[in-house]
PDB file of C-alpha atoms in Angstrom:
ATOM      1  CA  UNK A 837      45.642 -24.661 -76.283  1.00  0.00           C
ATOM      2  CA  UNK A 838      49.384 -25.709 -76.886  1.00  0.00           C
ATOM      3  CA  UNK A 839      50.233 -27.404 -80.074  1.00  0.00           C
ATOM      4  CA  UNK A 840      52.725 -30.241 -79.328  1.00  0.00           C
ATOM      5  CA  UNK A 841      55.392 -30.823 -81.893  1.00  0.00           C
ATOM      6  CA  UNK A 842      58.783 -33.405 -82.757  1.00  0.00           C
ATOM      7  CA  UNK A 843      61.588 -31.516 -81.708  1.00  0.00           C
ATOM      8  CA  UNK A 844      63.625 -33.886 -84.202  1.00  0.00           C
ATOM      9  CA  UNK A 845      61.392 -33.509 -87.682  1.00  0.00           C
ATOM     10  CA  UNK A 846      58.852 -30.401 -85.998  1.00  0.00           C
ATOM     11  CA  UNK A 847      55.743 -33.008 -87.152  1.00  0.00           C
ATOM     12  CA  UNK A 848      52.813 -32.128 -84.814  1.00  0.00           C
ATOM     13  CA  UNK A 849      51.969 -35.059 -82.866  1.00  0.00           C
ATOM     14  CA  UNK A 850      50.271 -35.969 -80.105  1.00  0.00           C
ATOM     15  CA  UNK A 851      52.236 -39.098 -78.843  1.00  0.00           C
ATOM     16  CA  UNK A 852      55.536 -39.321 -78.439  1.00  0.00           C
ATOM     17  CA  UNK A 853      58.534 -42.072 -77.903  1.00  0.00           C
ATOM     18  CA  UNK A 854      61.644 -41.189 -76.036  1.00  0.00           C
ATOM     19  CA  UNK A 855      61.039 -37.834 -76.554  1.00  0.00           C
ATOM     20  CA  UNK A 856      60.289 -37.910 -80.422  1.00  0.00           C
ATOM     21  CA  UNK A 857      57.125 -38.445 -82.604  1.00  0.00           C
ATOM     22  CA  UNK A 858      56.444 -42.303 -83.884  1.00  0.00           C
ATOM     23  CA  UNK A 859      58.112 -42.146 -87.502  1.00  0.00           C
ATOM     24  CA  UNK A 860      61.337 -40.688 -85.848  1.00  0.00           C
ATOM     25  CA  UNK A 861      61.477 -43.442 -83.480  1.00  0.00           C
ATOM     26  CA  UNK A 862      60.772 -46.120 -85.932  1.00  0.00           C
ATOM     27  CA  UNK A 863      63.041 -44.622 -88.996  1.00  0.00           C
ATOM     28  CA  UNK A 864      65.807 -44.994 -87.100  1.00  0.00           C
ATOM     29  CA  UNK A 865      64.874 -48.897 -85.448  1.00  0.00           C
ATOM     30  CA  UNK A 866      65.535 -51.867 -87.486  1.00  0.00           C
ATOM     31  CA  UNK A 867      63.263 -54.464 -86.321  1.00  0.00           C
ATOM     32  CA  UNK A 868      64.907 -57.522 -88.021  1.00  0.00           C
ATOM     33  CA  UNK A 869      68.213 -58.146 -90.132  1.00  0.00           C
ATOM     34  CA  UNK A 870      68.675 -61.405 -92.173  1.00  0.00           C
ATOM     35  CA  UNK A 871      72.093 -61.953 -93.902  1.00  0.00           C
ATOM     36  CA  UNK A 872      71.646 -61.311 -97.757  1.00  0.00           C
ATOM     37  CA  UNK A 873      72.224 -64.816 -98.628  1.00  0.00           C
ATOM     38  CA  UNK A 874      72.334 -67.956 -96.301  1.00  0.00           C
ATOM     39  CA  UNK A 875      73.802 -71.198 -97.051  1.00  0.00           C
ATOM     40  CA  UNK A 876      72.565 -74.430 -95.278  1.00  0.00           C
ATOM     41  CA  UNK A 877      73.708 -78.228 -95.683  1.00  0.00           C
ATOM     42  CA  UNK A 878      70.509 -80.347 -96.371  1.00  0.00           C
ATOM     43  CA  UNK A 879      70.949 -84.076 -97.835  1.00  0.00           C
ATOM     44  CA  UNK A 880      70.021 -84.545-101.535  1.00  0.00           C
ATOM     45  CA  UNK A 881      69.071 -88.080-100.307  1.00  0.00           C
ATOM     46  CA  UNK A 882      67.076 -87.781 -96.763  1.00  0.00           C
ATOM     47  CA  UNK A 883      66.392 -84.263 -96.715  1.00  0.00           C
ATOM     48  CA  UNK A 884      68.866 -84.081 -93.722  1.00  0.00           C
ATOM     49  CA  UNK A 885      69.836 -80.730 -92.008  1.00  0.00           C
ATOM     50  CA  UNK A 886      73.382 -80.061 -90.629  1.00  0.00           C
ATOM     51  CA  UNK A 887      73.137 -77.560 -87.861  1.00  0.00           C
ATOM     52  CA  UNK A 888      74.940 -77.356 -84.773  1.00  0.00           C
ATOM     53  CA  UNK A 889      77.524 -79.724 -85.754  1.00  0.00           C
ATOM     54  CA  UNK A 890      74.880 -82.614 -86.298  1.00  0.00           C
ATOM     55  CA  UNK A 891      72.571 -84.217 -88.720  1.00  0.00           C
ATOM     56  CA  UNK A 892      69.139 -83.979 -87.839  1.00  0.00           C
ATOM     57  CA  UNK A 893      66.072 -85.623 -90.054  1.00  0.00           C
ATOM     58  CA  UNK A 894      63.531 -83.660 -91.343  1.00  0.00           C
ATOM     59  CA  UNK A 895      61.031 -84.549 -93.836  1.00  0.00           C
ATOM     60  CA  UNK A 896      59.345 -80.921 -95.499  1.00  0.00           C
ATOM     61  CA  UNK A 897      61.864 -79.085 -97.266  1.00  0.00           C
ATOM     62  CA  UNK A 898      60.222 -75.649 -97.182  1.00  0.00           C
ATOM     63  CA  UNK A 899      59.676 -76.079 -92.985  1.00  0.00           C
ATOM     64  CA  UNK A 900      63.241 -76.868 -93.299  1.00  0.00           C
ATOM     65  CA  UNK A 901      64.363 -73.460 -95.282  1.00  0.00           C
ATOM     66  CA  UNK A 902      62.208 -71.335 -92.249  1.00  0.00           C
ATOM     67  CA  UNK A 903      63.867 -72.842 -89.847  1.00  0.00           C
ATOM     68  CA  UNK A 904      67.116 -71.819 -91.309  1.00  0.00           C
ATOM     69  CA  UNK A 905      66.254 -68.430 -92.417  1.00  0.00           C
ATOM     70  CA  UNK A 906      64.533 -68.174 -88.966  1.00  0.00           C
ATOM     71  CA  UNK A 907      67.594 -68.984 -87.213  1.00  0.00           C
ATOM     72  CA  UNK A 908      69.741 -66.795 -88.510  1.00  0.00           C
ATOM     73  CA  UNK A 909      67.493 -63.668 -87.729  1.00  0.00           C
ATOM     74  CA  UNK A 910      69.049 -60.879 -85.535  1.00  0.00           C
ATOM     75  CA  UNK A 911      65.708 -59.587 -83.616  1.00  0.00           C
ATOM     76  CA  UNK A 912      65.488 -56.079 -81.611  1.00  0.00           C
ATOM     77  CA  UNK A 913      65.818 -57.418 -78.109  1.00  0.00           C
ATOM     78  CA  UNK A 914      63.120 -54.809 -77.314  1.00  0.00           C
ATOM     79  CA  UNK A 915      60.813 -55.951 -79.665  1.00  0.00           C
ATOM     80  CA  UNK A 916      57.659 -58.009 -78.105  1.00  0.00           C
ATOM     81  CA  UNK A 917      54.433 -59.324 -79.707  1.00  0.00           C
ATOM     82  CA  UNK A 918      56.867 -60.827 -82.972  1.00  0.00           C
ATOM     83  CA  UNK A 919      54.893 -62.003 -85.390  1.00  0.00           C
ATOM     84  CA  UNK A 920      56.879 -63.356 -88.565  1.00  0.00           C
ATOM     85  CA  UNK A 921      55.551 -64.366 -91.962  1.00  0.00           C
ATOM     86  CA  UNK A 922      58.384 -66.771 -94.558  1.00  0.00           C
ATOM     87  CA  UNK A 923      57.481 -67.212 -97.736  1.00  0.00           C
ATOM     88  CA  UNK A 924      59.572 -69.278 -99.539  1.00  0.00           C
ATOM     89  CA  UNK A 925      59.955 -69.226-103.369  1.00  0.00           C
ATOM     90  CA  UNK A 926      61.784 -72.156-105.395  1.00  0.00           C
ATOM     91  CA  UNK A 927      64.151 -70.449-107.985  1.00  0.00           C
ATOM     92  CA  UNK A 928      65.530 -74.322-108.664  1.00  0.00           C
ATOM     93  CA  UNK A 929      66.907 -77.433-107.179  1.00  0.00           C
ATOM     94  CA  UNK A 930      69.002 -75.882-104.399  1.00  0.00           C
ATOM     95  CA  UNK A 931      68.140 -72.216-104.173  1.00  0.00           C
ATOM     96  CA  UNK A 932      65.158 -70.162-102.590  1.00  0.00           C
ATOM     97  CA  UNK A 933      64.188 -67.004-102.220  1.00  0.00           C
ATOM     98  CA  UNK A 934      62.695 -66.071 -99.146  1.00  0.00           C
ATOM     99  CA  UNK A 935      60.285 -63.549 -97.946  1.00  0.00           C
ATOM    100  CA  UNK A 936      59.431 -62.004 -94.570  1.00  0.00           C
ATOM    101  CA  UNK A 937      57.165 -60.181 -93.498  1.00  0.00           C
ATOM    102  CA  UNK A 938      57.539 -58.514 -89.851  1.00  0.00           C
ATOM    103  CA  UNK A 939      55.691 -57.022 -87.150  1.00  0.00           C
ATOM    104  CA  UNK A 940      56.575 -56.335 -83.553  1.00  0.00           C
ATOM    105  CA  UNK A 941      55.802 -53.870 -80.769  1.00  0.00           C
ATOM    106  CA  UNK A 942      58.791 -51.847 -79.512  1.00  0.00           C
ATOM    107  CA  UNK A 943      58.254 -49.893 -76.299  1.00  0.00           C
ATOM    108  CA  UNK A 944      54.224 -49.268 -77.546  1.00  0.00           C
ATOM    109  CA  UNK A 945      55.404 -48.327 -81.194  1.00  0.00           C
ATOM    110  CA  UNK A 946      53.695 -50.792 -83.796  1.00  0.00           C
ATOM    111  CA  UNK A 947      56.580 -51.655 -86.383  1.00  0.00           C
ATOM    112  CA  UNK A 948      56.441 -53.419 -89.664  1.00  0.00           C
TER     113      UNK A 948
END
């Protein structure tokens, strides 16, 4: 019976995408990229947002700081099945640090 291998790492696999074993595939995909730091307008006052060139109200701060962050995500435009976790930390009055966690299906190939 013929082995089948990766021609790009030599990894004997069984399935492959385009042509090349799952980890190659996925080791060179980036699913998401988020911009290292992200600065939004929100009123001290009224918890306002300006985005788009307008105020708009809003009343939970940390929905407010996933919106953002999830707004200025650049997704894999062959990625289906996206399923995004924030979690937002509170390092003081105007600053958070914010954590995601990603999963996605690109052409059959679970990422994370």
């Amino acid at each position: 019976m013929a082995t089948l291998f990766c021609p790009k790492c030599g990894k004997d696999t069984d399935v492959f995408y385009e042509n090349i074993c799952k980890e190659c595939f996925t080791g060179n995909r980036t699913l998401i990229e988020c911009p290292d730091v992200l600065y939004s307008r929100i009123c001290p006052t009224c918890g306002s947002v300006f985005k788009r060139g307008r105020w708009s109200a809003r009343e939970d701060e940390e929905k407010t700081i996933k919106e953002c962050v999830t707004d200025s995500l650049k997704i894999d435009r062959e990625a289906h099945n996206l399923k995004l976790e924030l979690t937002p930390k509170q390092l003081d009055y105007s600053r958070y640090r914010v954590h995601i966690d990603a999963s996605a299906e690109i052409r059959g190939a679970h990422m994370e």
